Tab-separated table of C-alpha atoms in Angstrom:
chain	number	residue	atom	x	y	z
A	1	MET	CA	-15.211	-11.402	16.875
A	2	SER	CA	-13.309	-11.676	13.583
A	3	ASP	CA	-9.532	-11.845	13.340
A	4	PHE	CA	-7.663	-8.668	12.413
A	5	VAL	CA	-4.293	-7.392	11.203
A	6	LEU	CA	-2.620	-4.044	11.765
A	7	ALA	CA	-1.085	-1.739	9.166
A	8	ILE	CA	1.473	0.944	9.969
A	9	ASP	CA	1.739	3.648	7.321
A	10	GLN	CA	5.032	5.462	7.906
A	11	GLY	CA	4.763	8.423	5.543
A	12	THR	CA	6.531	11.671	4.742
A	13	THR	CA	4.736	13.794	7.317
A	14	GLY	CA	3.486	11.269	9.851
A	15	THR	CA	2.809	7.705	10.924
A	16	LYS	CA	-0.671	6.186	11.077
A	17	LEU	CA	-1.985	2.941	12.527
A	18	HIS	CA	-4.904	1.064	10.959
A	19	ARG	CA	-6.799	-2.139	11.702
A	20	LEU	CA	-8.453	-4.420	9.143
A	21	HIS	CA	-10.744	-7.264	10.206
A	22	THR	CA	-11.220	-10.353	8.088
A	23	ASP	CA	-14.892	-9.370	7.755
A	24	GLY	CA	-13.857	-6.131	6.010
A	25	ARG	CA	-14.144	-3.582	8.824
A	26	PHE	CA	-11.365	-1.014	8.504
A	27	GLN	CA	-10.450	1.571	11.118
A	28	THR	CA	-7.777	4.173	11.741
A	29	LEU	CA	-6.604	3.840	15.328
A	30	ASP	CA	-3.813	6.332	15.931
A	31	GLY	CA	-1.442	8.795	14.309
A	32	PHE	CA	1.713	10.804	14.939
A	33	GLU	CA	3.297	13.725	13.109
A	34	HIS	CA	7.063	14.122	12.916
A	35	ARG	CA	9.435	16.991	12.289
A	36	GLN	CA	10.613	18.013	8.851
A	37	ILE	CA	14.313	18.865	9.228
A	38	LEU	CA	15.619	21.285	6.576
A	39	PRO	CA	19.370	21.756	7.199
A	40	ALA	CA	20.067	23.560	3.899
A	41	PRO	CA	18.197	24.623	0.741
A	42	GLY	CA	16.986	21.494	-1.044
A	43	TRP	CA	17.835	19.214	1.890
A	44	VAL	CA	15.088	17.283	3.708
A	45	GLU	CA	15.736	14.977	6.660
A	46	HIS	CA	13.835	13.050	9.337
A	47	ASP	CA	15.037	11.887	12.729
A	48	PRO	CA	15.105	8.049	12.536
A	49	GLU	CA	14.777	7.761	16.325
A	50	GLU	CA	11.639	9.899	16.237
A	51	LEU	CA	10.195	7.666	13.505
A	52	ILE	CA	11.030	4.508	15.474
A	53	GLY	CA	9.384	6.060	18.531
A	54	HIS	CA	6.195	6.547	16.548
A	55	LEU	CA	6.306	2.997	15.195
A	56	ASN	CA	6.726	1.718	18.745
A	57	GLY	CA	3.757	3.848	19.755
A	58	CYS	CA	1.705	2.091	17.088
A	59	ILE	CA	2.972	-1.353	18.063
A	60	GLY	CA	1.762	-0.743	21.606
A	61	ASN	CA	-1.730	-1.295	20.174
A	62	VAL	CA	-0.966	-4.740	18.724
A	63	GLY	CA	-3.330	-6.598	21.068
A	64	ASN	CA	-4.454	-9.868	19.502
A	65	ALA	CA	-3.468	-8.939	15.965
A	66	LYS	CA	-2.675	-11.868	13.697
A	67	ALA	CA	-0.095	-9.943	11.681
A	68	ILE	CA	1.404	-6.541	10.948
A	69	GLY	CA	2.059	-4.820	7.617
A	70	ILE	CA	4.336	-1.802	7.235
A	71	ALA	CA	4.271	0.804	4.458
A	72	ASN	CA	7.300	3.026	3.934
A	73	GLN	CA	8.319	6.256	2.200
A	74	GLY	CA	10.070	4.515	-0.683
A	75	GLU	CA	13.282	6.302	-1.585
A	76	THR	CA	14.103	7.686	1.901
A	77	VAL	CA	17.364	6.200	3.258
A	78	VAL	CA	19.075	5.495	6.586
A	79	ALA	CA	22.564	4.368	7.652
A	80	TRP	CA	22.965	2.511	10.949
A	81	ASP	CA	25.185	0.334	13.105
A	82	ALA	CA	24.506	-3.402	12.709
A	83	LYS	CA	25.548	-4.021	16.316
A	84	THR	CA	23.740	-1.247	18.212
A	85	LYS	CA	20.920	-0.834	15.633
A	86	ARG	CA	21.247	2.953	16.108
A	87	ALA	CA	21.076	5.310	13.129
A	88	ILE	CA	24.284	7.292	12.582
A	89	HIS	CA	22.716	10.201	10.680
A	90	ASN	CA	19.294	11.640	10.025
A	91	ALA	CA	17.250	9.865	7.358
A	92	ILE	CA	17.651	11.537	3.962
A	93	VAL	CA	14.137	11.936	2.563
A	94	TRP	CA	12.978	11.177	-0.984
A	95	GLN	CA	12.427	14.918	-1.612
A	96	ASP	CA	16.069	15.716	-0.840
A	97	ALA	CA	18.159	17.105	-3.719
A	98	ARG	CA	21.628	17.333	-2.125
A	99	THR	CA	23.112	14.895	-4.625
A	100	ASN	CA	22.277	17.021	-7.677
A	101	ASP	CA	25.924	17.600	-8.547
A	102	ALA	CA	26.844	13.926	-8.222
A	103	ILE	CA	23.899	12.966	-10.426
A	104	ALA	CA	24.861	15.599	-13.003
A	105	ALA	CA	28.393	14.167	-13.130
A	106	LEU	CA	27.053	10.643	-13.724
A	107	LYS	CA	24.804	11.945	-16.495
A	108	GLN	CA	27.673	13.793	-18.140
A	109	ALA	CA	29.735	10.617	-18.031
A	110	GLY	CA	26.964	8.838	-19.969
A	111	HIS	CA	25.793	6.497	-17.206
A	112	GLU	CA	22.053	7.122	-17.449
A	113	GLU	CA	21.753	4.495	-20.160
A	114	THR	CA	22.974	1.930	-17.616
A	115	THR	CA	20.479	2.871	-14.892
A	116	LEU	CA	17.617	2.931	-17.383
A	117	ALA	CA	18.563	-0.467	-18.816
A	118	ARG	CA	19.132	-2.249	-15.508
A	119	ALA	CA	17.017	-0.465	-12.869
A	120	GLY	CA	14.482	1.094	-15.235
A	121	LEU	CA	15.123	4.481	-13.599
A	122	PRO	CA	16.645	7.739	-14.828
A	123	LEU	CA	19.453	9.434	-12.944
A	124	ASP	CA	17.820	11.683	-10.353
A	125	PRO	CA	18.504	12.576	-6.694
A	126	TYR	CA	14.961	11.357	-5.970
A	127	PHE	CA	16.100	7.732	-5.930
A	128	SER	CA	18.038	6.142	-3.088
A	129	ALA	CA	21.415	5.197	-4.555
A	130	SER	CA	23.100	8.600	-4.630
A	131	LYS	CA	21.793	9.376	-1.130
A	132	LEU	CA	23.366	6.184	0.202
A	133	ARG	CA	26.672	7.123	-1.406
A	134	TRP	CA	26.426	10.603	0.131
A	135	LEU	CA	26.247	9.021	3.595
A	136	LEU	CA	29.439	7.087	2.924
A	137	ASP	CA	31.212	10.172	1.604
A	138	HIS	CA	30.140	12.631	4.296
A	139	VAL	CA	29.544	10.712	7.535
A	140	ASP	CA	32.797	9.644	9.204
A	141	THR	CA	31.035	7.022	11.315
A	142	ALA	CA	29.712	5.352	8.156
A	143	ARG	CA	33.213	4.816	6.813
A	144	GLN	CA	34.484	3.572	10.182
A	145	LEU	CA	31.616	1.083	10.528
A	146	HIS	CA	32.152	-0.098	6.965
A	147	LYS	CA	35.785	-0.926	7.759
A	148	GLN	CA	34.590	-2.869	10.818
A	149	GLY	CA	31.918	-4.757	8.849
A	150	ARG	CA	29.154	-3.139	10.922
A	151	LEU	CA	27.627	-0.660	8.456
A	152	ARG	CA	24.077	-1.175	7.274
A	153	LEU	CA	22.585	0.902	4.486
A	154	GLY	CA	19.053	0.836	3.210
A	155	THR	CA	15.703	2.415	2.709
A	156	SER	CA	13.872	3.373	5.884
A	157	ASP	CA	11.873	0.136	6.002
A	158	ALA	CA	15.024	-1.977	6.336
A	159	PHE	CA	16.055	0.127	9.341
A	160	PHE	CA	12.611	-0.265	10.917
A	161	LEU	CA	12.538	-4.028	10.398
A	162	ASP	CA	16.075	-4.544	11.678
A	163	ARG	CA	15.300	-2.500	14.771
A	164	LEU	CA	11.841	-3.943	15.485
A	165	THR	CA	12.166	-7.584	14.415
A	166	GLY	CA	15.896	-8.197	13.966
A	167	THR	CA	15.308	-8.953	10.269
A	168	PHE	CA	17.558	-7.031	7.880
A	169	ALA	CA	15.361	-7.017	4.791
A	170	THR	CA	13.377	-4.946	2.332
A	171	ASP	CA	10.827	-5.927	-0.310
A	172	VAL	CA	10.965	-5.851	-4.095
A	173	SER	CA	8.674	-2.819	-4.424
A	174	THR	CA	10.956	-0.734	-2.192
A	175	ALA	CA	14.183	-2.087	-3.684
A	176	SER	CA	12.900	-1.144	-7.140
A	177	ARG	CA	13.017	2.528	-6.049
A	178	THR	CA	16.716	2.550	-5.182
A	179	SER	CA	18.390	2.450	-8.645
A	180	LEU	CA	20.375	-0.513	-7.298
A	181	MET	CA	18.015	-3.436	-8.010
A	182	ASN	CA	17.896	-5.104	-11.405
A	183	LEU	CA	14.304	-4.916	-12.589
A	184	GLU	CA	14.513	-8.299	-14.294
A	185	THR	CA	16.409	-10.398	-11.729
A	186	LEU	CA	14.862	-8.704	-8.645
A	187	ALA	CA	18.324	-8.764	-7.027
A	188	TRP	CA	20.928	-6.131	-6.205
A	189	ASP	CA	22.815	-5.415	-9.411
A	190	PRO	CA	26.654	-5.520	-9.086
A	191	MET	CA	27.129	-3.047	-11.943
A	192	LEU	CA	24.713	-0.512	-10.429
A	193	CYS	CA	26.213	-0.864	-6.966
A	194	GLU	CA	29.665	-0.259	-8.438
A	195	LEU	CA	28.421	2.710	-10.470
A	196	PHE	CA	27.035	4.481	-7.413
A	197	GLY	CA	29.753	3.260	-5.065
A	198	VAL	CA	27.349	1.514	-2.686
A	199	PRO	CA	28.827	-1.653	-1.106
A	200	MET	CA	26.427	-4.522	-1.780
A	201	GLU	CA	27.357	-6.280	1.453
A	202	CYS	CA	25.816	-3.383	3.394
A	203	LEU	CA	22.400	-3.739	1.718
A	204	PRO	CA	19.424	-5.746	3.049
A	205	ASP	CA	17.965	-8.994	1.783
A	206	ILE	CA	15.268	-8.500	-0.881
A	207	ARG	CA	12.038	-10.407	-0.228
A	208	SER	CA	8.528	-10.538	-1.637
A	209	THR	CA	6.031	-7.877	-0.558
A	210	ALA	CA	3.808	-10.374	1.264
A	211	ASP	CA	6.452	-12.463	3.013
A	212	ASP	CA	8.123	-13.228	6.331
A	213	PHE	CA	9.787	-10.151	7.855
A	214	GLY	CA	10.254	-11.464	11.382
A	215	ALA	CA	8.006	-10.723	14.339
A	216	VAL	CA	7.306	-8.031	16.892
A	217	GLY	CA	6.972	-10.084	20.035
A	218	LYS	CA	4.723	-12.926	18.918
A	219	VAL	CA	3.048	-11.019	16.087
A	220	PRO	CA	4.576	-11.686	12.645
A	221	VAL	CA	5.273	-8.913	10.154
A	222	THR	CA	3.883	-10.354	6.943
A	223	ALA	CA	3.951	-7.398	4.533
A	224	ASN	CA	6.400	-4.631	3.700
A	225	VAL	CA	5.704	-2.233	0.849
A	226	VAL	CA	6.245	1.247	-0.601
A	227	ASP	CA	3.372	3.535	0.372
A	228	GLN	CA	2.362	4.295	-3.224
A	229	GLN	CA	2.260	0.635	-4.212
A	230	ALA	CA	0.252	-0.070	-1.060
A	231	ALA	CA	-2.225	2.598	-2.132
A	232	LEU	CA	-2.432	1.053	-5.613
A	233	PHE	CA	-3.371	-2.263	-4.006
A	234	GLY	CA	-5.802	-0.563	-1.619
A	235	HIS	CA	-7.582	1.140	-4.515
A	236	GLY	CA	-8.387	-2.314	-5.865
A	237	CYS	CA	-6.174	-1.946	-8.941
A	238	ARG	CA	-5.384	-5.488	-10.047
A	239	HIS	CA	-5.498	-5.557	-13.862
A	240	ALA	CA	-3.495	-3.897	-16.629
A	241	GLY	CA	-4.766	-0.352	-17.145
A	242	ASP	CA	-6.099	0.072	-13.589
A	243	ALA	CA	-4.725	3.357	-12.245
A	244	LYS	CA	-4.783	5.509	-9.143
A	245	ILE	CA	-3.376	8.885	-8.157
A	246	THR	CA	-2.486	9.759	-4.586
A	247	PHE	CA	-2.499	13.521	-4.024
A	248	GLY	CA	-0.480	13.675	-0.831
A	249	THR	CA	2.772	15.527	-0.219
A	250	GLY	CA	3.438	14.886	-3.895
A	251	ALA	CA	1.104	13.474	-6.536
A	252	PHE	CA	1.876	9.887	-7.493
A	253	ALA	CA	0.148	8.116	-10.355
A	254	LEU	CA	0.577	4.362	-10.674
A	255	CYS	CA	-0.910	2.044	-13.231
A	256	VAL	CA	-0.836	-1.759	-13.212
A	257	VAL	CA	1.012	-3.166	-16.231
A	258	GLY	CA	1.079	-6.929	-15.717
A	259	ALA	CA	3.689	-9.663	-15.382
A	260	LYS	CA	6.437	-7.916	-17.390
A	261	PRO	CA	7.929	-4.424	-17.034
A	262	LEU	CA	6.882	-1.865	-19.629
A	263	ARG	CA	9.836	0.257	-20.694
A	264	ASP	CA	9.749	3.418	-22.774
A	265	VAL	CA	12.642	5.744	-22.070
A	266	GLY	CA	11.183	8.630	-24.051
A	267	SER	CA	7.970	8.683	-21.998
A	268	GLY	CA	9.675	9.720	-18.769
A	269	LEU	CA	7.594	7.098	-16.946
A	270	LEU	CA	9.190	4.658	-14.540
A	271	PRO	CA	8.761	0.893	-14.779
A	272	THR	CA	8.592	-0.392	-11.229
A	273	ILE	CA	7.493	-3.346	-9.113
A	274	ALA	CA	3.928	-3.061	-7.872
A	275	TRP	CA	4.160	-6.047	-5.496
A	276	ARG	CA	5.057	-9.678	-5.242
A	277	LEU	CA	2.889	-12.086	-3.246
A	278	ARG	CA	4.984	-14.834	-1.670
A	279	ASP	CA	6.417	-17.027	-4.446
A	280	ALA	CA	4.124	-15.751	-7.197
A	281	ALA	CA	5.462	-13.810	-10.162
A	282	PRO	CA	5.862	-10.094	-9.491
A	283	ALA	CA	3.297	-7.579	-10.704
A	284	TYR	CA	4.775	-4.568	-12.502
A	285	ALA	CA	3.495	-1.017	-12.711
A	286	LEU	CA	4.199	2.300	-14.394
A	287	ASP	CA	4.908	5.165	-12.026
A	288	GLY	CA	4.820	8.902	-12.557
A	289	GLY	CA	5.493	11.322	-9.724
A	290	VAL	CA	4.829	15.034	-9.286
A	291	TYR	CA	7.041	16.307	-6.480
A	292	ASN	CA	4.652	18.922	-5.069
A	293	ALA	CA	0.916	18.574	-4.454
A	294	ALA	CA	-0.382	19.070	-0.902
A	295	SER	CA	3.085	20.375	-0.014
A	296	ALA	CA	2.463	23.279	-2.412
A	297	VAL	CA	-0.929	23.967	-0.808
A	298	ASN	CA	0.560	23.948	2.683
A	299	TRP	CA	3.396	26.198	1.522
A	300	ALA	CA	0.867	28.700	0.170
A	301	ARG	CA	-1.066	28.571	3.432
A	302	GLY	CA	2.140	29.382	5.282
A	303	LEU	CA	2.511	32.438	3.047
A	304	GLY	CA	-0.932	33.615	4.147
A	305	LEU	CA	-2.744	33.057	0.823
A	306	PHE	CA	-5.568	31.354	2.731
A	307	GLY	CA	-6.378	30.386	6.290
A	308	ASP	CA	-9.063	27.705	6.484
A	309	TYR	CA	-9.173	24.914	3.898
A	310	ALA	CA	-12.875	25.640	3.365
A	311	GLU	CA	-11.791	28.878	1.668
A	312	ILE	CA	-10.329	26.947	-1.263
A	313	ASP	CA	-13.044	24.301	-1.628
A	314	SER	CA	-14.891	26.330	-4.277
A	315	PHE	CA	-14.325	29.411	-6.431
A	316	ALA	CA	-16.855	31.749	-7.996
A	317	ALA	CA	-14.705	32.643	-10.997
A	318	ALA	CA	-14.086	30.567	-14.118
A	319	SER	CA	-10.999	28.385	-14.040
A	320	ALA	CA	-7.778	30.312	-13.570
A	321	ILE	CA	-6.123	28.695	-16.601
A	322	SER	CA	-9.026	29.861	-18.795
A	323	ARG	CA	-8.261	33.374	-17.502
A	324	ASP	CA	-4.574	32.991	-18.426
A	325	ILE	CA	-3.402	32.528	-14.815
A	326	ALA	CA	-1.208	29.469	-14.299
A	327	PHE	CA	0.829	27.976	-11.488
A	328	VAL	CA	3.604	25.426	-12.069
A	329	PRO	CA	4.024	23.320	-8.875
A	330	ALA	CA	7.762	22.817	-9.365
A	331	LEU	CA	8.795	23.937	-5.884
A	332	SER	CA	11.088	20.889	-5.710
A	333	GLY	CA	11.653	20.703	-9.460
A	334	LEU	CA	9.742	18.725	-12.064
A	335	GLY	CA	9.320	14.969	-11.785
A	336	CYS	CA	7.720	12.808	-14.452
A	337	PRO	CA	7.980	13.100	-17.417
A	338	TYR	CA	10.632	15.870	-17.317
A	339	TRP	CA	12.967	14.846	-14.462
A	340	ASP	CA	14.276	18.386	-14.234
A	341	ARG	CA	15.503	19.598	-10.851
A	342	SER	CA	16.479	22.954	-12.364
A	343	ALA	CA	12.809	23.888	-12.756
A	344	ALA	CA	11.260	26.274	-10.238
A	345	GLY	CA	7.724	26.889	-9.048
A	346	MET	CA	6.059	29.967	-10.504
A	347	TRP	CA	2.821	31.794	-11.127
A	348	LEU	CA	2.290	33.324	-14.571
A	349	GLY	CA	-0.328	35.779	-15.730
A	350	LEU	CA	-0.549	37.845	-12.533
A	351	GLY	CA	-1.831	41.413	-12.728
A	352	LEU	CA	-2.817	44.215	-10.374
A	353	ASP	CA	-6.283	42.714	-10.215
A	354	THR	CA	-5.067	39.205	-9.247
A	355	SER	CA	-6.336	38.117	-5.823
A	356	LYS	CA	-5.166	35.542	-3.316
A	357	SER	CA	-8.161	33.460	-4.369
A	358	ASP	CA	-7.016	33.553	-8.015
A	359	MET	CA	-3.550	32.431	-6.992
A	360	MET	CA	-4.881	29.508	-4.968
A	361	GLN	CA	-7.259	28.487	-7.735
A	362	ALA	CA	-4.322	28.422	-10.157
A	363	LEU	CA	-2.249	26.436	-7.658
A	364	LEU	CA	-4.862	23.690	-7.309
A	365	GLU	CA	-5.301	23.589	-11.065
A	366	GLY	CA	-1.539	23.365	-11.572
A	367	VAL	CA	-1.310	20.204	-9.477
A	368	ALA	CA	-4.170	18.630	-11.451
A	369	LEU	CA	-2.686	19.693	-14.787
A	370	ARG	CA	0.696	18.190	-13.860
A	371	ALA	CA	-1.055	14.925	-12.953
A	372	GLY	CA	-2.800	15.175	-16.317
A	373	GLU	CA	0.582	15.263	-18.055
A	374	VAL	CA	1.557	12.030	-16.302
A	375	ILE	CA	-1.678	10.223	-17.167
A	376	ALA	CA	-1.437	11.405	-20.779
A	377	ALA	CA	2.060	9.909	-20.970
A	378	MET	CA	0.767	6.630	-19.540
A	379	SER	CA	-2.122	6.561	-22.007
A	380	ARG	CA	0.319	6.630	-24.892
A	381	LEU	CA	1.862	3.349	-23.668
A	382	LEU	CA	-1.171	1.298	-22.660
A	383	PRO	CA	-4.926	1.717	-22.455
A	384	ILE	CA	-5.918	3.397	-19.162
A	385	GLY	CA	-9.423	2.661	-17.882
A	386	ASN	CA	-12.089	5.366	-17.977
A	387	ARG	CA	-12.083	5.510	-14.171
A	388	ILE	CA	-9.224	6.697	-11.996
A	389	SER	CA	-9.412	6.378	-8.246
A	390	ILE	CA	-7.801	9.172	-6.220
A	391	ASP	CA	-6.877	9.584	-2.586
A	392	GLY	CA	-4.770	11.824	-0.355
A	393	GLY	CA	-5.539	15.149	1.267
A	394	LEU	CA	-6.393	16.981	-1.958
A	395	ALA	CA	-9.005	14.335	-2.796
A	396	LYS	CA	-11.145	16.004	-0.114
A	397	ASN	CA	-11.187	19.321	-1.997
A	398	SER	CA	-14.366	19.635	-4.103
A	399	TYR	CA	-12.963	22.079	-6.644
A	400	PHE	CA	-9.815	20.052	-7.120
A	401	GLY	CA	-11.730	16.821	-7.725
A	402	THR	CA	-14.083	18.273	-10.343
A	403	PHE	CA	-11.258	20.092	-12.100
A	404	ALA	CA	-9.130	16.904	-12.115
A	405	ALA	CA	-11.969	14.977	-13.788
A	406	ASP	CA	-11.951	17.517	-16.627
A	407	VAL	CA	-8.164	17.495	-16.919
A	408	LEU	CA	-7.904	13.686	-16.943
A	409	LYS	CA	-10.980	13.242	-19.190
A	410	ARG	CA	-12.046	10.350	-16.979
A	411	ASN	CA	-14.462	9.602	-14.178
A	412	ILE	CA	-12.813	10.299	-10.840
A	413	ILE	CA	-13.626	7.833	-8.070
A	414	ILE	CA	-13.437	9.113	-4.492
A	415	PRO	CA	-13.155	6.044	-2.210
A	416	ALA	CA	-15.112	5.841	1.023
A	417	SER	CA	-11.818	5.944	2.929
A	418	THR	CA	-8.913	8.255	2.115
A	419	GLU	CA	-6.535	5.880	3.953
A	420	LEU	CA	-5.887	3.649	0.968
A	421	THR	CA	-2.206	3.174	1.798
A	422	GLY	CA	-3.181	1.740	5.163
A	423	LEU	CA	-5.905	-0.421	3.629
A	424	GLY	CA	-3.605	-1.831	0.946
A	425	THR	CA	-0.893	-2.560	3.500
A	426	ALA	CA	-3.380	-4.365	5.725
A	427	GLN	CA	-4.716	-6.392	2.788
A	428	LEU	CA	-1.178	-7.437	1.885
A	429	ALA	CA	-0.579	-8.406	5.522
A	430	LEU	CA	-3.696	-10.607	5.414
A	431	ILE	CA	-2.323	-12.339	2.328
A	432	GLY	CA	1.133	-12.685	3.849
A	433	ALA	CA	-0.373	-14.226	6.986
A	434	GLY	CA	-2.362	-16.754	4.960
A	435	LEU	CA	-5.675	-15.269	6.126
A	436	ALA	CA	-6.797	-14.323	2.616
A	437	THR	CA	-5.904	-14.480	-1.054
A	438	VAL	CA	-6.371	-11.754	-3.633
A	439	ASP	CA	-9.668	-13.399	-4.586
A	440	THR	CA	-10.960	-13.783	-1.022
A	441	LEU	CA	-10.113	-10.347	0.383
A	442	PRO	CA	-13.118	-8.662	1.980
A	443	PRO	CA	-14.735	-6.252	-0.518
A	444	PRO	CA	-14.111	-2.530	0.040
A	445	PRO	CA	-17.035	-0.222	0.877
A	446	ALA	CA	-18.832	1.523	-1.969
A	447	PRO	CA	-17.103	4.680	-3.275
A	448	LYS	CA	-17.955	7.964	-1.607
A	449	ALA	CA	-18.445	9.788	-4.901
A	450	GLN	CA	-17.875	9.703	-8.646
A	451	LEU	CA	-16.968	12.936	-10.427
A	452	ASN	CA	-17.550	12.959	-14.171
A	453	PRO	CA	-15.751	15.193	-16.693
A	454	GLN	CA	-17.764	18.153	-17.943
A	455	GLY	CA	-15.510	19.145	-20.833
A	456	ARG	CA	-14.594	22.542	-19.366
A	457	ILE	CA	-10.847	22.179	-20.035
A	458	ALA	CA	-9.928	22.619	-23.698
A	459	ASP	CA	-6.745	21.582	-25.468
A	460	GLU	CA	-5.746	25.244	-25.642
A	461	HIS	CA	-5.732	25.345	-21.823
A	462	ARG	CA	-3.497	22.278	-21.679
A	463	MET	CA	-1.138	23.847	-24.193
A	464	LYS	CA	-1.024	27.099	-22.222
A	465	PHE	CA	-0.082	25.141	-19.106
A	466	HIS	CA	2.523	23.191	-21.078
A	467	THR	CA	4.028	26.528	-22.150
A	468	ALA	CA	4.101	27.635	-18.507
A	469	VAL	CA	5.921	24.446	-17.546
A	470	GLY	CA	8.479	25.148	-20.254
A	471	ARG	CA	9.149	28.599	-18.797
A	472	SER	CA	9.770	27.099	-15.342
A	473	ARG	CA	12.572	24.883	-16.611
A	474	ASN	CA	16.297	25.657	-16.322
A	475	TRP	CA	15.477	28.448	-13.903
A	476	ARG	CA	17.793	27.337	-11.094
């Protein structure tokens, strides 16, 4: 029997447990869904104790594992008591927009140049820093604990690690999503911490992605990583120009850049850390996020536009955009390359003859067309390969996959497993545990499918969608 490691993927809607053997066998063992808490319009929270309960449920299956890797939500934040290790407020999720006004004030004061220069990130409520400041400003217990030297602030992974292993740490990929880490020094930046009003002494230690993060019992935690970077690794993207798109709650495109960050403020793309393996130099990536993908589909299902997912797997009609029907998936605003939270989701081109099926076809196309805008922006900065690997729930939809191939003008690779975040996390845990190197990782199974572009999406369709996006902006 070969050795194995476990990977815990703690995502936006649930937590999954996976097992990877050194001979390459990969299995999903368990999963838990958690509540989405929506206290006010634009606010999204999770119960940290519920999340910890699910992680503990996964850890109950450790068995003879050699190591554990943990993937996290990225920009989601928690505040907790260093002594009791109990959270003092619900986690504020990456989707949350409660700090819009604070971000607008920082922009008006001319501070975005500083965040772009030092963190590589624009000013947006998406990132962690303004959420952490909100906790200090609005949670009395946070201020009291800070006075007592007991306040801990961080992304959700730091809370998990502190609670499970007693190690107060995060990794460079996660820290690079906070707007508080300097992208060059890989350390908390005093100027950024002062700008956002986040006390540096309350923040966790920053470590490599494959590193020592303590142990659960006798099993070491040897990898900690943002879920999207984990998926990038799991897709097998290792060289400059290798790209993947995860169509989960949102759509997140990442492309490997190399050993130095690639900055271009005008592109709207985010330079970020892909991973760092022990003491090796970090690998950088370009990131472009679309806030709503599967979340838009599930929202439409809740409205009664369809019942079974099989209903939207194929459509008899020509593409909706070719029939002048468009949907802009800006239900939470527009991410890359616009960074516009004032934008709103909308259908355009509806008539008395428009059906539910037409609306859903346009919705799926809108998600793909938004991803196409991100990849087009990336292509202007570096050569993107002619193959893009995709995963996430929407990767299972036949119509979506074929339409995306036409939009992206590239071959779409559908991996054999859709659990690429779990696979990448497990691979990083193998490396962190010294059981493999990048070159000796077990090879992934052959892809499930390759979808080739058929040239059915013309430039005029892209321009029509771009016009629709423009109409969605400044709506709120």
